[in-house]
Coordinates of C-alpha atoms and ligand atoms in Angstrom, one line a residue:
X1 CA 4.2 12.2 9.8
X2 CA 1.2 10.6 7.9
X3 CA 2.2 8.8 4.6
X4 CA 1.2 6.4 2.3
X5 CA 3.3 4.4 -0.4
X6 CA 1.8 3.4 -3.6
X7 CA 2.3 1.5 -6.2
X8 CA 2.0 -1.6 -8.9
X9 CA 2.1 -5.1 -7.3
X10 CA 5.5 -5.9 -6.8
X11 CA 6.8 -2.3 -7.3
X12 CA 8.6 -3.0 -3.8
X13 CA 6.2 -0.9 -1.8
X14 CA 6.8 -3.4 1.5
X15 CA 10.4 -3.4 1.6
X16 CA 10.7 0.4 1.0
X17 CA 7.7 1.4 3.4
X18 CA 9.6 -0.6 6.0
X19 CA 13.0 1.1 5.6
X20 CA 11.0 4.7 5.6
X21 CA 8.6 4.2 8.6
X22 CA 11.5 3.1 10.5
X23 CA 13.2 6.3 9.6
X24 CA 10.5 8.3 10.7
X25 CA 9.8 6.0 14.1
X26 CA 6.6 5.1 13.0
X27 CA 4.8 2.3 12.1
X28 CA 4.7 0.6 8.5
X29 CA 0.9 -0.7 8.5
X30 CA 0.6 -3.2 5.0
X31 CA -3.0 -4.1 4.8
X32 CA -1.9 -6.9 2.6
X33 CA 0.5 -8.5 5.7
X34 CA -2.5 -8.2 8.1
X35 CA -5.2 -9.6 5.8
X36 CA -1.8 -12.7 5.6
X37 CA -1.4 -12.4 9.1
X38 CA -4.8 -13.1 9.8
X39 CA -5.3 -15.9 7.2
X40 CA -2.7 -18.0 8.8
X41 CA -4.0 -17.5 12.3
X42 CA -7.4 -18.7 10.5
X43 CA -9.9 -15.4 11.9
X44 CA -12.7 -14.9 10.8
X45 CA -11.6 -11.8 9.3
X46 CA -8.9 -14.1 7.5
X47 CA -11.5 -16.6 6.1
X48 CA -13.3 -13.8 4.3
X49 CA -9.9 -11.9 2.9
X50 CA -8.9 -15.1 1.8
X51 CA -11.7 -15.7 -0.8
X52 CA -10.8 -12.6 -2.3
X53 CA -6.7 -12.5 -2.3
X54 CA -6.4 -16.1 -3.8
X55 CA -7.7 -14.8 -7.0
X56 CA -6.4 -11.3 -6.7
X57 CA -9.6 -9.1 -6.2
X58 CA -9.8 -6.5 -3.5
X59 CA -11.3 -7.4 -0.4
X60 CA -14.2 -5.7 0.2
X61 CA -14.0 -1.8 1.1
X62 CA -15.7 -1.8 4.2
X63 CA -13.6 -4.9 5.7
X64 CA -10.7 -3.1 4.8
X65 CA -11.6 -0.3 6.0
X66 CA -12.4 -1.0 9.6
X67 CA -9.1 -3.3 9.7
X68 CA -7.6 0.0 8.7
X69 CA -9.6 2.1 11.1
X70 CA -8.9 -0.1 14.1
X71 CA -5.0 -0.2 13.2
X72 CA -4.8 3.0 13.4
X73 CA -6.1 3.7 16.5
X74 CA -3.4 2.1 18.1
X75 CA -1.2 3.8 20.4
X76 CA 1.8 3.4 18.1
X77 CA 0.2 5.1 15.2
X78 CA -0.9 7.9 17.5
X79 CA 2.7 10.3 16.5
X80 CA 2.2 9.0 12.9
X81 CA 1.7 5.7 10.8
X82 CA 3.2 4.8 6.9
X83 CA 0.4 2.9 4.8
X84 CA 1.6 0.3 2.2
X85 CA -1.8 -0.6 0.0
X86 CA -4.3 1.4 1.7
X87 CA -6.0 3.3 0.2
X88 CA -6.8 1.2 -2.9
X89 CA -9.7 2.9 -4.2
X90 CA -11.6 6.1 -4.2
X91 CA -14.2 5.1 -1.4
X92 CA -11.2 3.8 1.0
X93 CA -9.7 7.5 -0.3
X94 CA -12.5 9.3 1.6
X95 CA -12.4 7.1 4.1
X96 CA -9.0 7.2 5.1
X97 CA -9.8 11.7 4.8
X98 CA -12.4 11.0 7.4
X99 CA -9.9 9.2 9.6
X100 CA -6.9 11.1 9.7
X101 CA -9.1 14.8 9.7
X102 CA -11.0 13.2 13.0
X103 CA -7.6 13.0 14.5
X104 CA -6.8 16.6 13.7
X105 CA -4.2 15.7 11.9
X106 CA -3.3 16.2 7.8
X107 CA -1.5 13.6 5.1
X108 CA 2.0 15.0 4.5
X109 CA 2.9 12.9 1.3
X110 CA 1.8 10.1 -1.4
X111 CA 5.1 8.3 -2.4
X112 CA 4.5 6.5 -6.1
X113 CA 6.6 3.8 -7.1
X114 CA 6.4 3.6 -10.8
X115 CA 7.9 0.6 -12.3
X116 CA 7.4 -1.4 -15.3
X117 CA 4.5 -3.9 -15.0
X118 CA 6.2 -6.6 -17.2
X119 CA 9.7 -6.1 -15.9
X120 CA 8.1 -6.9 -11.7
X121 CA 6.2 -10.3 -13.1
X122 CA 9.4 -12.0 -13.0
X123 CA 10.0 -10.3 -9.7
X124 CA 7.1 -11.7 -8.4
X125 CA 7.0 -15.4 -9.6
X126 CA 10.5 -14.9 -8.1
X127 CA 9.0 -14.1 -4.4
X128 CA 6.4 -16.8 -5.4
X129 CA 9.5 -19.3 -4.5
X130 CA 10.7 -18.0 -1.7
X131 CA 8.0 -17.0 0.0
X132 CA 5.2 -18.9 -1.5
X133 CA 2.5 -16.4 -2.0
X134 CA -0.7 -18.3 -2.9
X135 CA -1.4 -14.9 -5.0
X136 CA 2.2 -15.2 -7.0
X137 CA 0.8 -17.1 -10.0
X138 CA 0.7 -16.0 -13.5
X139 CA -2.8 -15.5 -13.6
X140 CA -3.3 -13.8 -10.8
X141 CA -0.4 -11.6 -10.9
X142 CA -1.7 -10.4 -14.1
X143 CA -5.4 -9.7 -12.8
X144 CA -3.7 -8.2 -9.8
X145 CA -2.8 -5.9 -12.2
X146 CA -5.6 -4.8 -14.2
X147 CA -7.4 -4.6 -10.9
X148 CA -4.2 -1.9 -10.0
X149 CA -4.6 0.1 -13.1
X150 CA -8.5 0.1 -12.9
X151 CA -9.4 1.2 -9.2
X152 CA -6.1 2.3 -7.7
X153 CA -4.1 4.1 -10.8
X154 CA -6.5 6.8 -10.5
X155 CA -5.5 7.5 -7.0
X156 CA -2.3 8.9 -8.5
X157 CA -4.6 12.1 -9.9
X158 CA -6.4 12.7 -6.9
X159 CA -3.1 13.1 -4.8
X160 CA -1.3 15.2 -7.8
X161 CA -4.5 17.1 -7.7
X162 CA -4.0 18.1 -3.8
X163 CA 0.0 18.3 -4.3
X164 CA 0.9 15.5 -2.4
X165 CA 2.2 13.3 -5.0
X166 CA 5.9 12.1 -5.0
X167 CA 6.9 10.0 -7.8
X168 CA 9.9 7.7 -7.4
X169 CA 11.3 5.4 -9.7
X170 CA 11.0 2.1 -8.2
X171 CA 13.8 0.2 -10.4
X172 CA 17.2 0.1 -9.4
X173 CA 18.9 -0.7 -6.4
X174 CA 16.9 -1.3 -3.3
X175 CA 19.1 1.2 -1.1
X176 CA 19.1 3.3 -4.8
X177 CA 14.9 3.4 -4.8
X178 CA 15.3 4.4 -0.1
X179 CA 17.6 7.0 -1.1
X180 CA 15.2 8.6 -3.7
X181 CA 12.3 8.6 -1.4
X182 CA 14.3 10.2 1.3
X183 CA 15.5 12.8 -1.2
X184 CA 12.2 13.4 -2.3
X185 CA 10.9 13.3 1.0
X186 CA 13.3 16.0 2.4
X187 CA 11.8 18.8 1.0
X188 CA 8.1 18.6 2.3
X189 CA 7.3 20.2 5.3
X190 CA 6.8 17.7 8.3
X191 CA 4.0 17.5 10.3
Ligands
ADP1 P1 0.3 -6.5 -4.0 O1 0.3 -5.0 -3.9 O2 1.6 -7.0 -4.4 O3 -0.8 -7.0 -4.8 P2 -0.5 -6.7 -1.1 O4 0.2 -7.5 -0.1 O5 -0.4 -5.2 -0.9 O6 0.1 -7.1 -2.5 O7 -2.0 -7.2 -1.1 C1 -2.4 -8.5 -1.3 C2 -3.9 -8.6 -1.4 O8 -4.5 -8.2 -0.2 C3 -4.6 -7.8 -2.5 O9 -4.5 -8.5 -3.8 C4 -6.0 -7.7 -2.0 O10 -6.7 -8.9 -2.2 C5 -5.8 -7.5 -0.5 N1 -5.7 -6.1 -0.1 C6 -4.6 -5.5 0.4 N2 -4.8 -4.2 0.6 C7 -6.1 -4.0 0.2 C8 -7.0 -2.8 0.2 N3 -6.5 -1.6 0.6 N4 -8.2 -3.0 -0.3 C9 -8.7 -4.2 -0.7 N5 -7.9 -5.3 -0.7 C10 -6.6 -5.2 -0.2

């Protein structure tokens, strides 16, 4: 099972990509919590994320993609792997292609969460309290954003285009929004 989980910034991608890949036994890979991950262990790899998260632009492509590519490769990800924020933009699209065609293998399904970008703001200044994102401030919330509906939105077409699109309302209940994905999810063909 090879899927991926799309969606606004703070749409609930992590906590719903968790809940699936679990049900599917395989892993939920964030590229957002290993760029984090890496920042607070202070890698070099962390250094150069950094510069970019802090004011909400993407990190480069092809840092992302090899952090992606090596991931992958991993023995756990071998029967399958759920991606939450990869890919992000049309080059990490063919990227991510090339990857999972090398292993023989095709994508099964693109779960969209569609929610309202004003009503997640306070959702995320929210989690800026509790969890103390340095990337939960207004201003960068909001070019977060933008940055989403400028080089990621489009993805949504590309995956319509080659029927693999599943669109799931992302408001609601958080065992509401799991049970729609799983619904939705029920009826493609596994792999
Ligand atoms: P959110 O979706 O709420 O913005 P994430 O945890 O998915 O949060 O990502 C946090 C940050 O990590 C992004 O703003 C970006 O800087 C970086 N990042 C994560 N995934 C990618 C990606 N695929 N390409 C480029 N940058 C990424």
């Amino acid at each position: 099972m090879r899927l991926i989980v799309m969606g606004p910034p703070g749409a609930g991608k992590g906590t719903q990509a968790t809940f699936v890949a679990d049900h599917f036994g395989i892993p939920a890979i964030s590229t957002g919590d290993i760029f984090r991950a890496n920042v607070s262990q202070g890698t070099a790899l962390g250094v150069e994320a950094k510069r970019y998260m802090d004011s909400g632009e993407y990190v480069p492509d092809e840092v992302t993609n090899l952090m992606v590519r090596a991931r992958i490769d991993e023995p756990d990800a071998a029967p399958g792997f759920l991606l939450d924020g990869y890919p992000r933009t049309l080059a990490q699209v063919e990227e991510l292609d090339g990857m999972i065609t090398y292993t023989g293998h095709v994508l099964d399904a693109v779960v969209v969460l569609t929610v309202d970008q004003d009503a997640v703001v306070e959702r995320l200044l929210q989690r800026a309290e509790t969890e103390g994102r340095t990337d939960d401030t207004g201003e960068v919330i909001r070019r977060r954003q933008e940055l989403y509906g400028e080089e990621t939105a489009p993805l949504i077409d590309v995956y319509r285009r080659r029927g693999l699109l599943i669109e799931v309302d992302g408001l609601g209940e958080i065992s509401e929004v799991t049970q729609r994905i799983f619904d939705a999810l029920d009826v493609i063909p596994q792999s």
